[in-house]
């Protein structure tokens, strides 16, 4: 299990995250929802040590200290990070980049999986083009495939659907279901309500850094009844939507 | 004009002030140390030069001539290395979503570079002006002349760059970036005009024709800027889109060992980003300039100029490759995060590569001049230590400052000035070559440690 506990994280003068617990279990998908600026990326960057915070991180029971090389190594070996920005060497071709990842994690890659992902994400025709010449969507697909063929225990995805066409969003959903079946723990951070609808096992909803909901699918069902993600989201953000409704009504009148 | 000022006030100035503020907040200690060292160095440089220049009567004509050549060299360099400045998607967005006209956008975007050029030149020449003043000359007039001439030089260089861009397009009729043809055409037009003006002035024996020529050049520059700006800008936008068009390349097999992987990554980065192209071009220009000076000047003057080229020109090329190490790291920090390597695995192959390139540049330059022009072949421990020092300082600059296509030229010249000042001051205070060598070596180690401690940090590396 991957467990992140953010006791306190201040970002700028007006933003604060407090008492946020993120849990990613093997074979489960945790869905992190929130508006722009809610704190999703801050949580993910804190998890990977890219931002300082007060709190702790543990992976499979081992505490991770970001000041120790072997701990950083442990984190990177066990958790794949697919950032919102395109974190690739864009002067390489996708073929070269996949080979680079293969050589970086020699004992932890599945080349059969790579071959299949290249096929279903339709990257064959772009394998020998420098990445900077690819469209944003194809860059994103290269980034996704480069991390998914690694045999990591966990995958953390920041805004997975950004730049993907409808075909690829469907392919990605199916791929994530497969990876979940194979026992990977996955976290999806998104502001698209429908993407994680059929996938999630655990839901976290944030608003302006505040945790509005952090519970399992079963518990949410017991508490709120049969609701889809959009309804759950609206229900936990009632105050905000009430205000929006009032403003809209004013405009009508 | 209002739009030009608005773009400068709302886009250009905040960008630069924000960068400086960010740097001081993020790296207060290295920035403070760097600023104080630069101030100290400049004060020492100023004192030494003024003391030297006041020891004999200054020749105004020679000084103006040297200043003209130096200012042209500076602008050539600044304009060529800032060529990617307007291809940015932010500029495209601003142009298509506002009332700003093409020439206003161009002037506003180049304004910070112009200010940098003026300040830099003023700082370089202020000891000369002070020496003039101490010898009883009217400095205000020289100051005014200097300001006007530098403005004309910059304006003319920029408009010549625009003209050469349009000619290149007409000649090859493509939106493809043809760097060599473009740069050669630009340099030819610029220097031909300079030599024509010089001949005009020496033939007539009076400064009237020179003045008339300068007025004509200014008028031509302004007209061509107004007439060509839209075409120039649109061509830049289209070529930046054209470069996105797919072109298949050979995928290389990366080596197995970690340091070798990083060396291969660095080599591919240099090659595919056109860095090697820039290095080769600048090197060839330097060789041509050296040969031209050999033909134009007498032996004594040439020896002086050769030493200037070796110490300033060749050093400028040496700054390019190491500067990219920090740029590379900054631009690709998320990709490096995923590589899961140690700081030295990242740094050492890249430093080795940059040092190798710089030693090769120095050796090839002195060897060519030794064979063709019978110049001294000087390559010893001191030269290696000096190259190591220049390399490490440039690496540090690349890490410390956010360098991109828009400010690359200023960063290159700024680094050159810093290194040049330091070497000049050290040359005056350290009596023997061995002391200099030891100092360079020690300072290189200090810079390497600073880079490792402050910049290549966890958790990007493990």
mmCIF file of C-alpha atoms in Angstrom, chain A:
data_model
loop_
_atom_site.group_PDB
_atom_site.id
_atom_site.type_symbol
_atom_site.label_atom_id
_atom_site.label_comp_id
_atom_site.label_asym_id
_atom_site.label_seq_id
_atom_site.Cartn_x
_atom_site.Cartn_y
_atom_site.Cartn_z
ATOM 1 C CA UNK A 1 0.000 0.000 0.000
ATOM 2 C CA UNK A 2 1.150 3.538 -0.754
ATOM 3 C CA UNK A 3 0.233 5.952 1.997
ATOM 4 C CA UNK A 4 0.715 9.688 1.827
ATOM 5 C CA UNK A 5 -0.141 11.827 4.809
ATOM 6 C CA UNK A 6 0.038 15.573 4.317
ATOM 7 C CA UNK A 7 -0.280 17.206 7.721
ATOM 8 C CA UNK A 8 0.192 20.662 6.296
ATOM 9 C CA UNK A 9 1.248 22.139 3.005
ATOM 10 C CA UNK A 10 1.187 25.856 2.290
ATOM 11 C CA UNK A 11 1.502 26.927 -1.313
ATOM 12 C CA UNK A 12 1.687 30.670 -1.822
ATOM 13 C CA UNK A 13 -0.176 32.957 0.563
ATOM 14 C CA UNK A 14 -3.729 31.785 -0.016
ATOM 15 C CA UNK A 15 -3.527 28.048 -0.445
ATOM 16 C CA UNK A 16 -3.263 25.396 2.200
ATOM 17 C CA UNK A 17 -3.663 21.640 2.297
ATOM 18 C CA UNK A 18 -4.289 20.191 5.740
ATOM 19 C CA UNK A 19 -4.734 16.618 6.985
ATOM 20 C CA UNK A 20 -4.882 14.935 3.617
ATOM 21 C CA UNK A 21 -4.486 11.173 3.588
ATOM 22 C CA UNK A 22 -4.049 9.462 0.257
ATOM 23 C CA UNK A 23 -4.134 5.693 0.092
ATOM 24 C CA UNK A 24 -3.352 3.643 -2.999
ATOM 25 C CA UNK A 25 -3.946 -0.074 -2.647
ATOM 26 C CA UNK A 26 -2.672 -2.773 -5.012
ATOM 27 C CA UNK A 27 -5.349 -3.745 -7.529
ATOM 28 C CA UNK A 28 -7.391 -0.621 -6.830
ATOM 29 C CA UNK A 29 -7.904 2.750 -8.453
ATOM 30 C CA UNK A 30 -8.028 5.903 -6.350
ATOM 31 C CA UNK A 31 -9.713 8.792 -8.078
ATOM 32 C CA UNK A 32 -8.653 12.303 -7.061
ATOM 33 C CA UNK A 33 -11.182 14.896 -8.181
ATOM 34 C CA UNK A 34 -11.229 18.638 -7.909
ATOM 35 C CA UNK A 35 -11.492 21.888 -9.807
ATOM 36 C CA UNK A 36 -8.472 23.741 -11.225
ATOM 37 C CA UNK A 37 -6.325 24.837 -8.301
ATOM 38 C CA UNK A 38 -8.011 22.491 -5.824
ATOM 39 C CA UNK A 39 -4.655 20.962 -4.852
ATOM 40 C CA UNK A 40 -4.522 17.759 -6.921
ATOM 41 C CA UNK A 41 -1.161 18.432 -8.561
ATOM 42 C CA UNK A 42 0.237 19.773 -5.284
ATOM 43 C CA UNK A 43 -0.593 16.433 -3.634
ATOM 44 C CA UNK A 44 1.051 14.487 -6.444
ATOM 45 C CA UNK A 45 4.156 16.671 -6.510
ATOM 46 C CA UNK A 46 4.439 16.323 -2.734
ATOM 47 C CA UNK A 47 4.180 12.551 -3.110
ATOM 48 C CA UNK A 48 7.164 12.558 -5.477
ATOM 49 C CA UNK A 49 9.219 14.965 -3.370
ATOM 50 C CA UNK A 50 8.912 17.770 -5.895
ATOM 51 C CA UNK A 51 7.340 19.995 -3.235
ATOM 52 C CA UNK A 52 8.115 20.243 0.468
ATOM 53 C CA UNK A 53 5.361 19.432 2.965
ATOM 54 C CA UNK A 54 4.878 18.461 6.564
ATOM 55 C CA UNK A 55 3.876 14.809 6.688
ATOM 56 C CA UNK A 56 4.996 11.357 5.623
ATOM 57 C CA UNK A 57 5.046 8.864 2.789
ATOM 58 C CA UNK A 58 5.314 5.110 2.980
ATOM 59 C CA UNK A 59 5.374 2.482 0.272
ATOM 60 C CA UNK A 60 4.614 -1.142 1.094
ATOM 61 C CA UNK A 61 5.241 -0.361 4.758
ATOM 62 C CA UNK A 62 8.580 1.347 4.234
ATOM 63 C CA UNK A 63 8.821 5.024 5.160
ATOM 64 C CA UNK A 64 10.303 7.158 2.394
ATOM 65 C CA UNK A 65 12.705 9.963 3.279
ATOM 66 C CA UNK A 66 13.358 12.206 0.303
ATOM 67 C CA UNK A 67 16.772 13.190 1.647
ATOM 68 C CA UNK A 68 18.125 9.674 1.207
ATOM 69 C CA UNK A 69 19.282 8.377 -2.146
ATOM 70 C CA UNK A 70 18.231 4.778 -1.541
ATOM 71 C CA UNK A 71 14.730 5.936 -0.529
ATOM 72 C CA UNK A 72 14.352 8.025 -3.696
ATOM 73 C CA UNK A 73 15.552 5.016 -5.673
ATOM 74 C CA UNK A 74 12.978 2.828 -3.904
ATOM 75 C CA UNK A 75 10.177 5.279 -4.703
ATOM 76 C CA UNK A 76 11.130 5.534 -8.376
ATOM 77 C CA UNK A 77 11.486 1.754 -8.719
ATOM 78 C CA UNK A 78 8.031 1.113 -7.273
ATOM 79 C CA UNK A 79 5.961 4.070 -8.447
ATOM 80 C CA UNK A 80 5.564 5.260 -12.042
ATOM 81 C CA UNK A 81 4.779 8.951 -12.391
ATOM 82 C CA UNK A 82 2.938 10.303 -15.411
ATOM 83 C CA UNK A 83 2.945 14.047 -14.962
ATOM 84 C CA UNK A 84 0.509 16.559 -16.387
ATOM 85 C CA UNK A 85 3.338 18.216 -18.347
ATOM 86 C CA UNK A 86 5.119 16.210 -21.016
ATOM 87 C CA UNK A 87 8.210 14.953 -19.210
ATOM 88 C CA UNK A 88 10.080 13.492 -22.172
ATOM 89 C CA UNK A 89 13.367 14.132 -23.953
ATOM 90 C CA UNK A 90 11.728 15.560 -27.025
ATOM 91 C CA UNK A 91 14.883 15.356 -29.125
ATOM 92 C CA UNK A 92 14.692 11.544 -28.935
ATOM 93 C CA UNK A 93 12.352 9.404 -31.009
ATOM 94 C CA UNK A 94 9.703 7.344 -29.141
ATOM 95 C CA UNK A 95 11.715 4.215 -30.021
ATOM 96 C CA UNK A 96 14.831 5.715 -28.406
ATOM 97 C CA UNK A 97 12.851 6.909 -25.404
ATOM 98 C CA UNK A 98 11.302 3.479 -24.772
ATOM 99 C CA UNK A 99 14.751 1.934 -25.061
ATOM 100 C CA UNK A 100 16.055 4.501 -22.565
ATOM 101 C CA UNK A 101 13.377 3.558 -20.033
ATOM 102 C CA UNK A 102 14.083 -0.125 -20.690
ATOM 103 C CA UNK A 103 17.787 0.437 -19.920
ATOM 104 C CA UNK A 104 16.997 2.571 -16.873
ATOM 105 C CA UNK A 105 14.794 -0.105 -15.264
ATOM 106 C CA UNK A 106 16.298 -3.264 -16.803
ATOM 107 C CA UNK A 107 14.772 -5.746 -14.368
ATOM 108 C CA UNK A 108 11.378 -4.088 -14.299
ATOM 109 C CA UNK A 109 10.073 -3.756 -17.843
ATOM 110 C CA UNK A 110 7.717 -5.907 -19.848
ATOM 111 C CA UNK A 111 8.664 -5.741 -23.533
ATOM 112 C CA UNK A 112 5.630 -7.761 -24.580
ATOM 113 C CA UNK A 113 3.436 -5.175 -22.901
ATOM 114 C CA UNK A 114 5.364 -2.402 -24.668
ATOM 115 C CA UNK A 115 4.753 -3.993 -28.051
ATOM 116 C CA UNK A 116 1.030 -4.316 -27.379
ATOM 117 C CA UNK A 117 0.707 -0.787 -25.982
ATOM 118 C CA UNK A 118 2.484 0.665 -29.027
ATOM 119 C CA UNK A 119 -0.092 -1.148 -31.146
ATOM 120 C CA UNK A 120 -3.231 -0.132 -29.253
ATOM 121 C CA UNK A 121 -2.091 3.444 -28.696
ATOM 122 C CA UNK A 122 -1.325 3.631 -32.435
ATOM 123 C CA UNK A 123 2.285 4.741 -32.082
ATOM 124 C CA UNK A 124 3.936 2.464 -34.698
ATOM 125 C CA UNK A 125 4.025 5.104 -37.416
ATOM 126 C CA UNK A 126 5.627 7.661 -35.075
ATOM 127 C CA UNK A 127 8.351 5.482 -33.573
ATOM 128 C CA UNK A 128 11.151 7.060 -35.621
ATOM 129 C CA UNK A 129 10.050 10.687 -35.510
ATOM 130 C CA UNK A 130 11.668 13.028 -32.986
ATOM 131 C CA UNK A 131 9.168 13.540 -30.163
ATOM 132 C CA UNK A 132 9.169 17.335 -30.644
ATOM 133 C CA UNK A 133 7.652 16.777 -34.081
ATOM 134 C CA UNK A 134 4.701 14.813 -32.677
ATOM 135 C CA UNK A 135 1.313 16.291 -31.885
ATOM 136 C CA UNK A 136 0.499 16.934 -28.218
ATOM 137 C CA UNK A 137 -1.716 13.821 -28.131
ATOM 138 C CA UNK A 138 1.018 11.578 -29.518
ATOM 139 C CA UNK A 139 3.534 13.003 -27.056
ATOM 140 C CA UNK A 140 1.094 12.221 -24.249
ATOM 141 C CA UNK A 141 0.625 8.677 -25.578
ATOM 142 C CA UNK A 142 4.415 8.207 -25.707
ATOM 143 C CA UNK A 143 4.663 9.391 -22.109
ATOM 144 C CA UNK A 144 1.857 7.064 -20.979
ATOM 145 C CA UNK A 145 3.265 3.995 -22.756
ATOM 146 C CA UNK A 146 6.800 4.706 -21.482
ATOM 147 C CA UNK A 147 5.588 4.419 -17.880
ATOM 148 C CA UNK A 148 2.984 1.696 -18.284
ATOM 149 C CA UNK A 149 5.335 -0.949 -19.691
ATOM 150 C CA UNK A 150 7.385 -0.632 -16.516
ATOM 151 C CA UNK A 151 6.464 -3.285 -13.999
ATOM 152 C CA UNK A 152 6.009 -0.819 -11.147
ATOM 153 C CA UNK A 153 3.676 -1.555 -8.231
ATOM 154 C CA UNK A 154 1.895 1.780 -8.476
ATOM 155 C CA UNK A 155 1.081 4.288 -11.205
ATOM 156 C CA UNK A 156 0.218 7.893 -10.467
ATOM 157 C CA UNK A 157 -1.432 9.762 -13.300
ATOM 158 C CA UNK A 158 -1.861 13.534 -13.275
ATOM 159 C CA UNK A 159 -4.584 14.578 -15.738
ATOM 160 C CA UNK A 160 -4.435 11.415 -17.869
ATOM 161 C CA UNK A 161 -6.906 12.562 -20.517
ATOM 162 C CA UNK A 162 -5.261 15.897 -21.405
ATOM 163 C CA UNK A 163 -4.607 15.951 -25.139
ATOM 164 C CA UNK A 164 -6.032 12.502 -25.836
ATOM 165 C CA UNK A 165 -8.638 11.962 -28.570
ATOM 166 C CA UNK A 166 -11.903 10.061 -27.780
ATOM 167 C CA UNK A 167 -10.481 6.771 -29.140
ATOM 168 C CA UNK A 168 -7.462 7.036 -26.901
ATOM 169 C CA UNK A 169 -9.512 7.962 -23.832
ATOM 170 C CA UNK A 170 -11.466 4.713 -24.320
ATOM 171 C CA UNK A 171 -8.252 2.741 -24.949
ATOM 172 C CA UNK A 172 -6.702 4.249 -21.825
ATOM 173 C CA UNK A 173 -9.715 3.284 -19.717
ATOM 174 C CA UNK A 174 -9.476 -0.317 -20.926
ATOM 175 C CA UNK A 175 -5.721 -0.329 -20.305
ATOM 176 C CA UNK A 176 -6.162 0.954 -16.766
ATOM 177 C CA UNK A 177 -8.762 -1.748 -16.070
ATOM 178 C CA UNK A 178 -6.273 -4.344 -17.293
ATOM 179 C CA UNK A 179 -3.488 -2.955 -15.107
ATOM 180 C CA UNK A 180 -5.821 -2.929 -12.119
ATOM 181 C CA UNK A 181 -6.647 -6.572 -12.818
ATOM 182 C CA UNK A 182 -2.910 -7.305 -12.882
ATOM 183 C CA UNK A 183 -2.630 -5.923 -9.349
ATOM 184 C CA UNK A 184 -1.255 -2.439 -9.881
ATOM 185 C CA UNK A 185 -2.334 0.321 -7.549
ATOM 186 C CA UNK A 186 -3.365 3.341 -9.568
ATOM 187 C CA UNK A 187 -4.139 6.933 -8.718
ATOM 188 C CA UNK A 188 -5.907 9.129 -11.258
ATOM 189 C CA UNK A 189 -6.027 12.848 -10.711
ATOM 190 C CA UNK A 190 -8.452 14.573 -13.009
ATOM 191 C CA UNK A 191 -11.046 17.282 -13.331
ATOM 192 C CA UNK A 192 -13.045 15.209 -15.820
ATOM 193 C CA UNK A 193 -15.901 13.658 -13.925
ATOM 194 C CA UNK A 194 -16.739 10.864 -16.352
ATOM 195 C CA UNK A 195 -13.303 9.420 -16.928
ATOM 196 C CA UNK A 196 -12.995 7.520 -13.675
ATOM 197 C CA UNK A 197 -16.692 6.636 -13.419
ATOM 198 C CA UNK A 198 -16.382 2.890 -14.069
ATOM 199 C CA UNK A 199 -12.839 2.565 -12.816
ATOM 200 C CA UNK A 200 -12.561 3.887 -9.304
ATOM 201 C CA UNK A 201 -12.558 2.016 -6.001
ATOM 202 C CA UNK A 202 -11.734 4.963 -3.794
ATOM 203 C CA UNK A 203 -12.748 8.598 -4.253
ATOM 204 C CA UNK A 204 -11.134 11.777 -2.958
ATOM 205 C CA UNK A 205 -12.789 15.131 -3.677
ATOM 206 C CA UNK A 206 -11.020 18.416 -2.992
ATOM 207 C CA UNK A 207 -12.195 22.003 -3.024
ATOM 208 C CA UNK A 208 -9.689 24.849 -2.542
ATOM 209 C CA UNK A 209 -7.357 22.548 -0.638
ATOM 210 C CA UNK A 210 -10.085 21.180 1.649
ATOM 211 C CA UNK A 211 -10.876 17.498 1.645
ATOM 212 C CA UNK A 212 -14.604 17.209 0.884
ATOM 213 C CA UNK A 213 -14.685 13.448 0.565
ATOM 214 C CA UNK A 214 -12.219 10.621 1.057
ATOM 215 C CA UNK A 215 -13.888 7.245 1.056
ATOM 216 C CA UNK A 216 -14.271 3.899 -0.694
ATOM 217 C CA UNK A 217 -16.855 3.294 -3.407
ATOM 218 C CA UNK A 218 -18.780 0.901 -1.139
ATOM 219 C CA UNK A 219 -18.946 3.348 1.735
ATOM 220 C CA UNK A 220 -20.028 6.175 -0.550
ATOM 221 C CA UNK A 221 -22.788 3.964 -1.913
ATOM 222 C CA UNK A 222 -23.985 3.191 1.604
ATOM 223 C CA UNK A 223 -23.872 6.875 2.583
ATOM 224 C CA UNK A 224 -25.219 8.609 -0.492
ATOM 225 C CA UNK A 225 -27.061 5.883 -2.358
ATOM 226 C CA UNK A 226 -26.764 5.021 -6.076
ATOM 227 C CA UNK A 227 -25.100 8.121 -7.523
ATOM 228 C CA UNK A 228 -22.707 8.596 -10.398
ATOM 229 C CA UNK A 229 -19.460 10.558 -9.920
ATOM 230 C CA UNK A 230 -20.969 13.809 -11.173
ATOM 231 C CA UNK A 231 -23.833 13.563 -8.697
ATOM 232 C CA UNK A 232 -21.462 12.721 -5.859
ATOM 233 C CA UNK A 233 -19.262 15.660 -6.823
ATOM 234 C CA UNK A 234 -22.220 18.058 -6.856
ATOM 235 C CA UNK A 235 -23.566 16.676 -3.637
ATOM 236 C CA UNK A 236 -20.315 17.212 -1.675
ATOM 237 C CA UNK A 237 -19.874 20.679 -3.218
ATOM 238 C CA UNK A 238 -23.463 21.727 -2.486
ATOM 239 C CA UNK A 239 -22.635 25.240 -1.225
ATOM 240 C CA UNK A 240 -20.717 26.116 -4.358
ATOM 241 C CA UNK A 241 -23.404 24.865 -6.742
ATOM 242 C CA UNK A 242 -26.119 26.633 -4.773
ATOM 243 C CA UNK A 243 -24.213 29.888 -5.219
ATOM 244 C CA UNK A 244 -23.725 29.207 -8.958
ATOM 245 C CA UNK A 245 -27.436 28.518 -9.269
ATOM 246 C CA UNK A 246 -28.280 31.856 -7.636
ATOM 247 C CA UNK A 247 -25.951 33.782 -9.970
ATOM 248 C CA UNK A 248 -27.366 32.023 -13.042
ATOM 249 C CA UNK A 249 -30.895 32.802 -11.915
ATOM 250 C CA UNK A 250 -29.950 36.459 -11.483
ATOM 251 C CA UNK A 251 -28.688 36.496 -15.056
ATOM 252 C CA UNK A 252 -31.948 34.960 -16.295
ATOM 253 C CA UNK A 253 -33.941 37.630 -14.575
#
